mmCIF file with all atom_site columns, C-alpha atoms in Angstrom:
data_model
loop_
_atom_site.group_PDB
_atom_site.id
_atom_site.type_symbol
_atom_site.label_atom_id
_atom_site.label_alt_id
_atom_site.label_comp_id
_atom_site.label_asym_id
_atom_site.label_entity_id
_atom_site.label_seq_id
_atom_site.pdbx_PDB_ins_code
_atom_site.Cartn_x
_atom_site.Cartn_y
_atom_site.Cartn_z
_atom_site.occupancy
_atom_site.B_iso_or_equiv
_atom_site.pdbx_formal_charge
_atom_site.auth_seq_id
_atom_site.auth_comp_id
_atom_site.auth_asym_id
_atom_site.auth_atom_id
_atom_site.pdbx_PDB_model_num
ATOM 1   C CA . UNK T 1 1   ? 118.587 101.184 86.836  1.00 0.00 ? 106 UNK T CA 1
ATOM 2   C CA . UNK T 1 2   ? 115.712 102.807 84.970  1.00 0.00 ? 107 UNK T CA 1
ATOM 3   C CA . UNK T 1 3   ? 113.620 105.326 86.824  1.00 0.00 ? 108 UNK T CA 1
ATOM 4   C CA . UNK T 1 4   ? 109.958 104.456 86.992  1.00 0.00 ? 109 UNK T CA 1
ATOM 5   C CA . UNK T 1 5   ? 107.380 107.187 86.777  1.00 0.00 ? 110 UNK T CA 1
ATOM 6   C CA . UNK T 1 6   ? 105.160 106.837 89.852  1.00 0.00 ? 111 UNK T CA 1
ATOM 7   C CA . UNK T 1 7   ? 102.100 107.048 87.629  1.00 0.00 ? 112 UNK T CA 1
ATOM 8   C CA . UNK T 1 8   ? 102.765 103.651 86.010  1.00 0.00 ? 113 UNK T CA 1
ATOM 9   C CA . UNK T 1 9   ? 100.811 101.173 88.174  1.00 0.00 ? 114 UNK T CA 1
ATOM 10  C CA . UNK T 1 10  ? 102.647 98.111  89.441  1.00 0.00 ? 115 UNK T CA 1
ATOM 11  C CA . UNK T 1 11  ? 99.920  95.860  88.053  1.00 0.00 ? 116 UNK T CA 1
ATOM 12  C CA . UNK T 1 12  ? 100.568 97.193  84.544  1.00 0.00 ? 117 UNK T CA 1
ATOM 13  C CA . UNK T 1 13  ? 104.278 96.480  84.862  1.00 0.00 ? 118 UNK T CA 1
ATOM 14  C CA . UNK T 1 14  ? 103.527 92.964  86.144  1.00 0.00 ? 119 UNK T CA 1
ATOM 15  C CA . UNK T 1 15  ? 101.248 92.351  83.150  1.00 0.00 ? 120 UNK T CA 1
ATOM 16  C CA . UNK T 1 16  ? 104.040 93.496  80.812  1.00 0.00 ? 121 UNK T CA 1
ATOM 17  C CA . UNK T 1 17  ? 106.447 91.016  82.413  1.00 0.00 ? 122 UNK T CA 1
ATOM 18  C CA . UNK T 1 18  ? 103.924 88.188  82.248  1.00 0.00 ? 123 UNK T CA 1
ATOM 19  C CA . UNK T 1 19  ? 103.262 89.044  78.593  1.00 0.00 ? 124 UNK T CA 1
ATOM 20  C CA . UNK T 1 20  ? 106.926 88.439  77.801  1.00 0.00 ? 125 UNK T CA 1
ATOM 21  C CA . UNK T 1 21  ? 108.622 91.794  78.444  1.00 0.00 ? 126 UNK T CA 1
ATOM 22  C CA . UNK T 1 22  ? 111.018 90.387  81.060  1.00 0.00 ? 127 UNK T CA 1
ATOM 23  C CA . UNK T 1 23  ? 113.033 93.628  80.995  1.00 0.00 ? 128 UNK T CA 1
ATOM 24  C CA . UNK T 1 24  ? 110.069 95.417  82.601  1.00 0.00 ? 129 UNK T CA 1
ATOM 25  C CA . UNK T 1 25  ? 110.776 93.627  85.884  1.00 0.00 ? 130 UNK T CA 1
ATOM 26  C CA . UNK T 1 26  ? 113.762 95.959  86.269  1.00 0.00 ? 131 UNK T CA 1
ATOM 27  C CA . UNK T 1 27  ? 111.231 98.761  86.697  1.00 0.00 ? 132 UNK T CA 1
ATOM 28  C CA . UNK T 1 28  ? 109.811 97.070  89.795  1.00 0.00 ? 133 UNK T CA 1
ATOM 29  C CA . UNK T 1 29  ? 113.292 96.424  91.120  1.00 0.00 ? 134 UNK T CA 1
ATOM 30  C CA . UNK T 1 30  ? 114.166 100.098 90.613  1.00 0.00 ? 135 UNK T CA 1
ATOM 31  C CA . UNK T 1 31  ? 110.963 101.196 92.300  1.00 0.00 ? 136 UNK T CA 1
ATOM 32  C CA . UNK T 1 32  ? 111.295 99.019  95.416  1.00 0.00 ? 137 UNK T CA 1
ATOM 33  C CA . UNK T 1 33  ? 114.931 97.991  95.895  1.00 0.00 ? 138 UNK T CA 1
ATOM 34  C CA . UNK T 1 34  ? 115.905 100.883 98.195  1.00 0.00 ? 139 UNK T CA 1
ATOM 35  C CA . UNK T 1 35  ? 112.830 100.430 100.350 1.00 0.00 ? 140 UNK T CA 1
ATOM 36  C CA . UNK T 1 36  ? 113.361 96.662  100.567 1.00 0.00 ? 141 UNK T CA 1
ATOM 37  C CA . UNK T 1 37  ? 117.043 97.116  101.400 1.00 0.00 ? 142 UNK T CA 1
ATOM 38  C CA . UNK T 1 38  ? 116.255 99.574  104.178 1.00 0.00 ? 143 UNK T CA 1
ATOM 39  C CA . UNK T 1 39  ? 113.652 97.262  105.675 1.00 0.00 ? 144 UNK T CA 1
ATOM 40  C CA . UNK T 1 40  ? 115.787 94.126  105.343 1.00 0.00 ? 145 UNK T CA 1
ATOM 41  C CA . UNK T 1 41  ? 118.775 95.831  106.952 1.00 0.00 ? 146 UNK T CA 1
ATOM 42  C CA . UNK T 1 42  ? 116.660 96.772  109.929 1.00 0.00 ? 147 UNK T CA 1
ATOM 43  C CA . UNK T 1 43  ? 115.223 93.277  110.240 1.00 0.00 ? 148 UNK T CA 1
ATOM 44  C CA . UNK T 1 44  ? 118.386 91.209  109.820 1.00 0.00 ? 149 UNK T CA 1
ATOM 45  C CA . UNK T 1 45  ? 120.755 93.694  111.417 1.00 0.00 ? 150 UNK T CA 1
ATOM 46  C CA . UNK T 1 46  ? 123.515 94.025  108.830 1.00 0.00 ? 151 UNK T CA 1
ATOM 47  C CA . UNK T 1 47  ? 123.858 95.243  105.275 1.00 0.00 ? 152 UNK T CA 1
ATOM 48  C CA . UNK T 1 48  ? 125.506 92.157  103.736 1.00 0.00 ? 153 UNK T CA 1
ATOM 49  C CA . UNK T 1 49  ? 122.832 89.736  104.896 1.00 0.00 ? 154 UNK T CA 1
ATOM 50  C CA . UNK T 1 50  ? 120.137 92.265  103.972 1.00 0.00 ? 155 UNK T CA 1
ATOM 51  C CA . UNK T 1 51  ? 121.489 92.537  100.427 1.00 0.00 ? 156 UNK T CA 1
ATOM 52  C CA . UNK T 1 52  ? 121.360 88.753  100.131 1.00 0.00 ? 157 UNK T CA 1
ATOM 53  C CA . UNK T 1 53  ? 117.762 88.686  101.388 1.00 0.00 ? 158 UNK T CA 1
ATOM 54  C CA . UNK T 1 54  ? 116.666 91.448  99.001  1.00 0.00 ? 159 UNK T CA 1
ATOM 55  C CA . UNK T 1 55  ? 118.337 89.837  96.011  1.00 0.00 ? 160 UNK T CA 1
ATOM 56  C CA . UNK T 1 56  ? 116.769 86.467  96.820  1.00 0.00 ? 161 UNK T CA 1
ATOM 57  C CA . UNK T 1 57  ? 113.380 88.124  97.362  1.00 0.00 ? 162 UNK T CA 1
ATOM 58  C CA . UNK T 1 58  ? 113.426 89.727  93.921  1.00 0.00 ? 163 UNK T CA 1
ATOM 59  C CA . UNK T 1 59  ? 114.452 86.448  92.290  1.00 0.00 ? 164 UNK T CA 1
ATOM 60  C CA . UNK T 1 60  ? 111.643 84.608  94.067  1.00 0.00 ? 165 UNK T CA 1
ATOM 61  C CA . UNK T 1 61  ? 109.172 87.383  93.240  1.00 0.00 ? 166 UNK T CA 1
ATOM 62  C CA . UNK T 1 62  ? 110.093 87.140  89.561  1.00 0.00 ? 167 UNK T CA 1
ATOM 63  C CA . UNK T 1 63  ? 109.660 83.376  89.619  1.00 0.00 ? 168 UNK T CA 1
ATOM 64  C CA . UNK T 1 64  ? 106.272 83.666  91.391  1.00 0.00 ? 169 UNK T CA 1
ATOM 65  C CA . UNK T 1 65  ? 104.967 86.681  89.480  1.00 0.00 ? 170 UNK T CA 1
ATOM 66  C CA . UNK T 1 66  ? 102.095 84.652  88.066  1.00 0.00 ? 171 UNK T CA 1
ATOM 67  C CA . UNK T 1 67  ? 100.749 84.274  91.626  1.00 0.00 ? 172 UNK T CA 1
ATOM 68  C CA . UNK T 1 68  ? 100.474 88.041  92.175  1.00 0.00 ? 173 UNK T CA 1
ATOM 69  C CA . UNK T 1 69  ? 96.872  89.264  92.302  1.00 0.00 ? 174 UNK T CA 1
ATOM 70  C CA . UNK T 1 70  ? 96.071  92.841  91.368  1.00 0.00 ? 175 UNK T CA 1
ATOM 71  C CA . UNK T 1 71  ? 93.751  93.231  94.357  1.00 0.00 ? 176 UNK T CA 1
ATOM 72  C CA . UNK T 1 72  ? 96.880  93.252  96.551  1.00 0.00 ? 177 UNK T CA 1
ATOM 73  C CA . UNK T 1 73  ? 99.381  96.083  96.618  1.00 0.00 ? 178 UNK T CA 1
ATOM 74  C CA . UNK T 1 74  ? 102.449 94.791  94.818  1.00 0.00 ? 179 UNK T CA 1
ATOM 75  C CA . UNK T 1 75  ? 104.688 96.136  97.553  1.00 0.00 ? 180 UNK T CA 1
ATOM 76  C CA . UNK T 1 76  ? 102.792 94.206  100.244 1.00 0.00 ? 181 UNK T CA 1
ATOM 77  C CA . UNK T 1 77  ? 102.985 91.044  98.128  1.00 0.00 ? 182 UNK T CA 1
ATOM 78  C CA . UNK T 1 78  ? 106.729 91.571  97.591  1.00 0.00 ? 183 UNK T CA 1
ATOM 79  C CA . UNK T 1 79  ? 107.157 92.133  101.313 1.00 0.00 ? 184 UNK T CA 1
ATOM 80  C CA . UNK T 1 80  ? 105.694 88.728  102.124 1.00 0.00 ? 185 UNK T CA 1
ATOM 81  C CA . UNK T 1 81  ? 108.501 87.260  100.057 1.00 0.00 ? 186 UNK T CA 1
ATOM 82  C CA . UNK T 1 82  ? 111.105 89.597  101.561 1.00 0.00 ? 187 UNK T CA 1
ATOM 83  C CA . UNK T 1 83  ? 110.066 88.773  105.136 1.00 0.00 ? 188 UNK T CA 1
ATOM 84  C CA . UNK T 1 84  ? 110.484 85.060  104.436 1.00 0.00 ? 189 UNK T CA 1
ATOM 85  C CA . UNK T 1 85  ? 113.933 85.688  102.966 1.00 0.00 ? 190 UNK T CA 1
ATOM 86  C CA . UNK T 1 86  ? 114.924 87.810  105.977 1.00 0.00 ? 191 UNK T CA 1
ATOM 87  C CA . UNK T 1 87  ? 113.781 85.053  108.305 1.00 0.00 ? 192 UNK T CA 1
ATOM 88  C CA . UNK T 1 88  ? 115.881 82.537  106.388 1.00 0.00 ? 193 UNK T CA 1
ATOM 89  C CA . UNK T 1 89  ? 118.930 84.790  106.618 1.00 0.00 ? 194 UNK T CA 1
ATOM 90  C CA . UNK T 1 90  ? 118.416 85.326  110.367 1.00 0.00 ? 195 UNK T CA 1
ATOM 91  C CA . UNK T 1 91  ? 118.021 81.573  110.898 1.00 0.00 ? 196 UNK T CA 1
ATOM 92  C CA . UNK T 1 92  ? 121.225 80.856  108.929 1.00 0.00 ? 197 UNK T CA 1
ATOM 93  C CA . UNK T 1 93  ? 123.041 83.494  110.928 1.00 0.00 ? 198 UNK T CA 1
ATOM 94  C CA . UNK T 1 94  ? 121.831 81.966  114.186 1.00 0.00 ? 199 UNK T CA 1
ATOM 95  C CA . UNK T 1 95  ? 123.044 78.531  113.043 1.00 0.00 ? 200 UNK T CA 1
ATOM 96  C CA . UNK T 1 96  ? 126.465 80.003  112.201 1.00 0.00 ? 201 UNK T CA 1
ATOM 97  C CA . UNK T 1 97  ? 126.679 81.506  115.680 1.00 0.00 ? 202 UNK T CA 1
ATOM 98  C CA . UNK T 1 98  ? 125.837 78.122  117.199 1.00 0.00 ? 203 UNK T CA 1
ATOM 99  C CA . UNK T 1 99  ? 128.534 76.507  115.084 1.00 0.00 ? 204 UNK T CA 1
ATOM 100 C CA . UNK T 1 100 ? 131.195 78.818  116.544 1.00 0.00 ? 205 UNK T CA 1
ATOM 101 C CA . UNK T 1 101 ? 130.181 79.199  120.207 1.00 0.00 ? 206 UNK T CA 1
ATOM 102 C CA . UNK T 1 102 ? 133.603 80.538  121.283 1.00 0.00 ? 207 UNK T CA 1
ATOM 103 C CA . UNK T 1 103 ? 133.147 83.624  119.110 1.00 0.00 ? 208 UNK T CA 1
ATOM 104 C CA . UNK T 1 104 ? 130.932 86.111  120.896 1.00 0.00 ? 209 UNK T CA 1
ATOM 105 C CA . UNK T 1 105 ? 129.214 88.916  119.010 1.00 0.00 ? 210 UNK T CA 1
ATOM 106 C CA . UNK T 1 106 ? 130.375 92.390  119.901 1.00 0.00 ? 211 UNK T CA 1
ATOM 107 C CA . UNK T 1 107 ? 128.482 93.821  122.817 1.00 0.00 ? 212 UNK T CA 1
ATOM 108 C CA . UNK T 1 108 ? 126.276 96.725  121.814 1.00 0.00 ? 213 UNK T CA 1
ATOM 109 C CA . UNK T 1 109 ? 127.949 100.019 122.482 1.00 0.00 ? 214 UNK T CA 1
ATOM 110 C CA . UNK T 1 110 ? 126.473 102.413 124.956 1.00 0.00 ? 215 UNK T CA 1
ATOM 111 C CA . UNK T 1 111 ? 126.547 106.093 124.264 1.00 0.00 ? 216 UNK T CA 1
ATOM 112 C CA . UNK T 1 112 ? 127.537 108.731 126.727 1.00 0.00 ? 217 UNK T CA 1
ATOM 113 C CA . UNK T 1 113 ? 125.645 112.029 126.467 1.00 0.00 ? 218 UNK T CA 1
ATOM 114 C CA . UNK T 1 114 ? 128.946 113.911 126.140 1.00 0.00 ? 219 UNK T CA 1
ATOM 115 C CA . UNK T 1 115 ? 129.885 111.827 123.086 1.00 0.00 ? 220 UNK T CA 1
ATOM 116 C CA . UNK T 1 116 ? 126.538 112.466 121.423 1.00 0.00 ? 221 UNK T CA 1
ATOM 117 C CA . UNK T 1 117 ? 126.874 116.226 121.627 1.00 0.00 ? 222 UNK T CA 1
ATOM 118 C CA . UNK T 1 118 ? 129.718 116.131 119.121 1.00 0.00 ? 223 UNK T CA 1
ATOM 119 C CA . UNK T 1 119 ? 127.703 114.243 116.501 1.00 0.00 ? 224 UNK T CA 1
ATOM 120 C CA . UNK T 1 120 ? 125.025 115.636 114.238 1.00 0.00 ? 225 UNK T CA 1
ATOM 121 C CA . UNK T 1 121 ? 121.793 115.143 116.187 1.00 0.00 ? 226 UNK T CA 1
ATOM 122 C CA . UNK T 1 122 ? 119.790 113.565 113.394 1.00 0.00 ? 227 UNK T CA 1
ATOM 123 C CA . UNK T 1 123 ? 122.524 111.020 112.630 1.00 0.00 ? 228 UNK T CA 1
ATOM 124 C CA . UNK T 1 124 ? 122.989 110.272 116.314 1.00 0.00 ? 229 UNK T CA 1
ATOM 125 C CA . UNK T 1 125 ? 119.242 109.780 116.738 1.00 0.00 ? 230 UNK T CA 1
ATOM 126 C CA . UNK T 1 126 ? 119.140 107.425 113.774 1.00 0.00 ? 231 UNK T CA 1
ATOM 127 C CA . UNK T 1 127 ? 122.097 105.468 115.109 1.00 0.00 ? 232 UNK T CA 1
ATOM 128 C CA . UNK T 1 128 ? 120.493 105.164 118.554 1.00 0.00 ? 233 UNK T CA 1
ATOM 129 C CA . UNK T 1 129 ? 117.255 103.987 116.963 1.00 0.00 ? 234 UNK T CA 1
ATOM 130 C CA . UNK T 1 130 ? 119.059 101.405 114.826 1.00 0.00 ? 235 UNK T CA 1
ATOM 131 C CA . UNK T 1 131 ? 120.905 100.072 117.868 1.00 0.00 ? 236 UNK T CA 1
ATOM 132 C CA . UNK T 1 132 ? 117.691 99.929  119.877 1.00 0.00 ? 237 UNK T CA 1
ATOM 133 C CA . UNK T 1 133 ? 115.939 98.107  117.018 1.00 0.00 ? 238 UNK T CA 1
ATOM 134 C CA . UNK T 1 134 ? 118.780 95.594  117.028 1.00 0.00 ? 239 UNK T CA 1
ATOM 135 C CA . UNK T 1 135 ? 118.048 94.799  120.668 1.00 0.00 ? 240 UNK T CA 1
ATOM 136 C CA . UNK T 1 136 ? 114.387 93.928  120.082 1.00 0.00 ? 241 UNK T CA 1
ATOM 137 C CA . UNK T 1 137 ? 113.224 90.351  119.768 1.00 0.00 ? 242 UNK T CA 1
ATOM 138 C CA . UNK T 1 138 ? 113.178 89.428  116.049 1.00 0.00 ? 243 UNK T CA 1
ATOM 139 C CA . UNK T 1 139 ? 109.360 89.265  115.845 1.00 0.00 ? 244 UNK T CA 1
ATOM 140 C CA . UNK T 1 140 ? 109.012 92.666  117.527 1.00 0.00 ? 245 UNK T CA 1
ATOM 141 C CA . UNK T 1 141 ? 111.710 94.238  115.328 1.00 0.00 ? 246 UNK T CA 1
ATOM 142 C CA . UNK T 1 142 ? 110.035 92.843  112.220 1.00 0.00 ? 247 UNK T CA 1
ATOM 143 C CA . UNK T 1 143 ? 106.611 94.168  113.280 1.00 0.00 ? 248 UNK T CA 1
ATOM 144 C CA . UNK T 1 144 ? 107.898 97.625  114.237 1.00 0.00 ? 249 UNK T CA 1
ATOM 145 C CA . UNK T 1 145 ? 109.857 97.985  110.988 1.00 0.00 ? 250 UNK T CA 1
ATOM 146 C CA . UNK T 1 146 ? 106.916 96.876  108.843 1.00 0.00 ? 251 UNK T CA 1
ATOM 147 C CA . UNK T 1 147 ? 104.331 99.038  110.576 1.00 0.00 ? 252 UNK T CA 1
ATOM 148 C CA . UNK T 1 148 ? 106.202 102.203 111.482 1.00 0.00 ? 253 UNK T CA 1
ATOM 149 C CA . UNK T 1 149 ? 109.066 102.101 109.020 1.00 0.00 ? 254 UNK T CA 1
ATOM 150 C CA . UNK T 1 150 ? 107.322 100.732 105.941 1.00 0.00 ? 255 UNK T CA 1
ATOM 151 C CA . UNK T 1 151 ? 103.796 101.840 106.831 1.00 0.00 ? 256 UNK T CA 1
ATOM 152 C CA . UNK T 1 152 ? 102.135 98.517  106.116 1.00 0.00 ? 257 UNK T CA 1
ATOM 153 C CA . UNK T 1 153 ? 98.680  98.056  107.606 1.00 0.00 ? 258 UNK T CA 1
ATOM 154 C CA . UNK T 1 154 ? 98.149  95.384  110.237 1.00 0.00 ? 259 UNK T CA 1
ATOM 155 C CA . UNK T 1 155 ? 96.277  93.330  107.638 1.00 0.00 ? 260 UNK T CA 1
ATOM 156 C CA . UNK T 1 156 ? 99.197  93.582  105.190 1.00 0.00 ? 261 UNK T CA 1
ATOM 157 C CA . UNK T 1 157 ? 101.612 92.718  107.985 1.00 0.00 ? 262 UNK T CA 1
ATOM 158 C CA . UNK T 1 158 ? 99.543  89.679  108.932 1.00 0.00 ? 263 UNK T CA 1
ATOM 159 C CA . UNK T 1 159 ? 99.503  88.518  105.317 1.00 0.00 ? 264 UNK T CA 1
ATOM 160 C CA . UNK T 1 160 ? 103.257 89.082  104.976 1.00 0.00 ? 265 UNK T CA 1
ATOM 161 C CA . UNK T 1 161 ? 104.238 87.307  108.178 1.00 0.00 ? 266 UNK T CA 1
ATOM 162 C CA . UNK T 1 162 ? 101.573 84.637  108.550 1.00 0.00 ? 267 UNK T CA 1
ATOM 163 C CA . UNK T 1 163 ? 100.670 85.912  112.021 1.00 0.00 ? 268 UNK T CA 1
ATOM 164 C CA . UNK T 1 164 ? 97.230  87.195  112.972 1.00 0.00 ? 269 UNK T CA 1
ATOM 165 C CA . UNK T 1 165 ? 96.278  90.866  113.050 1.00 0.00 ? 270 UNK T CA 1
ATOM 166 C CA . UNK T 1 166 ? 95.972  90.828  116.855 1.00 0.00 ? 271 UNK T CA 1
ATOM 167 C CA . UNK T 1 167 ? 99.415  89.230  117.148 1.00 0.00 ? 272 UNK T CA 1
ATOM 168 C CA . UNK T 1 168 ? 100.874 91.944  114.919 1.00 0.00 ? 273 UNK T CA 1
ATOM 169 C CA . UNK T 1 169 ? 99.240  94.666  117.013 1.00 0.00 ? 274 UNK T CA 1
ATOM 170 C CA . UNK T 1 170 ? 100.681 93.121  120.162 1.00 0.00 ? 275 UNK T CA 1
ATOM 171 C CA . UNK T 1 171 ? 104.158 92.807  118.637 1.00 0.00 ? 276 UNK T CA 1
ATOM 172 C CA . UNK T 1 172 ? 104.109 96.443  117.566 1.00 0.00 ? 277 UNK T CA 1
ATOM 173 C CA . UNK T 1 173 ? 102.853 97.601  120.962 1.00 0.00 ? 278 UNK T CA 1
ATOM 174 C CA . UNK T 1 174 ? 105.462 95.581  122.840 1.00 0.00 ? 279 UNK T CA 1
ATOM 175 C CA . UNK T 1 175 ? 108.209 96.553  120.410 1.00 0.00 ? 280 UNK T CA 1
ATOM 176 C CA . UNK T 1 176 ? 107.411 100.253 120.710 1.00 0.00 ? 281 UNK T CA 1
ATOM 177 C CA . UNK T 1 177 ? 107.299 99.988  124.504 1.00 0.00 ? 282 UNK T CA 1
ATOM 178 C CA . UNK T 1 178 ? 110.682 98.238  124.504 1.00 0.00 ? 283 UNK T CA 1
ATOM 179 C CA . UNK T 1 179 ? 112.122 100.849 122.128 1.00 0.00 ? 284 UNK T CA 1
ATOM 180 C CA . UNK T 1 180 ? 110.953 103.604 124.451 1.00 0.00 ? 285 UNK T CA 1
ATOM 181 C CA . UNK T 1 181 ? 112.640 101.887 127.372 1.00 0.00 ? 286 UNK T CA 1
ATOM 182 C CA . UNK T 1 182 ? 115.877 101.336 125.452 1.00 0.00 ? 287 UNK T CA 1
ATOM 183 C CA . UNK T 1 183 ? 115.986 104.887 124.136 1.00 0.00 ? 288 UNK T CA 1
ATOM 184 C CA . UNK T 1 184 ? 115.183 106.284 127.581 1.00 0.00 ? 289 UNK T CA 1
ATOM 185 C CA . UNK T 1 185 ? 118.108 104.281 129.004 1.00 0.00 ? 290 UNK T CA 1
ATOM 186 C CA . UNK T 1 186 ? 120.439 105.881 126.449 1.00 0.00 ? 291 UNK T CA 1
ATOM 187 C CA . UNK T 1 187 ? 119.357 109.387 127.426 1.00 0.00 ? 292 UNK T CA 1
ATOM 188 C CA . UNK T 1 188 ? 119.543 108.650 131.161 1.00 0.00 ? 293 UNK T CA 1
ATOM 189 C CA . UNK T 1 189 ? 123.086 107.211 131.078 1.00 0.00 ? 294 UNK T CA 1
#
């Protein structure tokens, strides 16, 4: 994938695509695909479903590119699309689980402090955080990932999710509190 100099504004690339240079869309994909994949994986909980959501989000973004307004950050606009795709993937996954009620998902593993000492601390911390994120309610996980992980403002989060700013603040606050509790449990085991 082509590397995009950070100095080329997203709006300029969008204009190039809309003017007929469809190849220029690859520049936006290159610029944001890793970030979208990271966010989607954290929201949906697994890499395969996240890849599907990201791919669908870029297709939908390309199809709706004429609706993008330069006053918005392109990334925030793209994230509105990505969030909707993640929600669709989570809903499909939930329906699949209902279809096969005898198959139970694996119980989340608990870590023993002695086991963690043998693992690189930064990787162990990341793994603990990912597991804790997976235990949050979907709306809280989504809000925490968007605000703390992707650094979207509450206004951008509200626009991306369709929820109000106060609702997003509450989801982040509750999600962070729950994360603290979950991570404290891991260290106290």
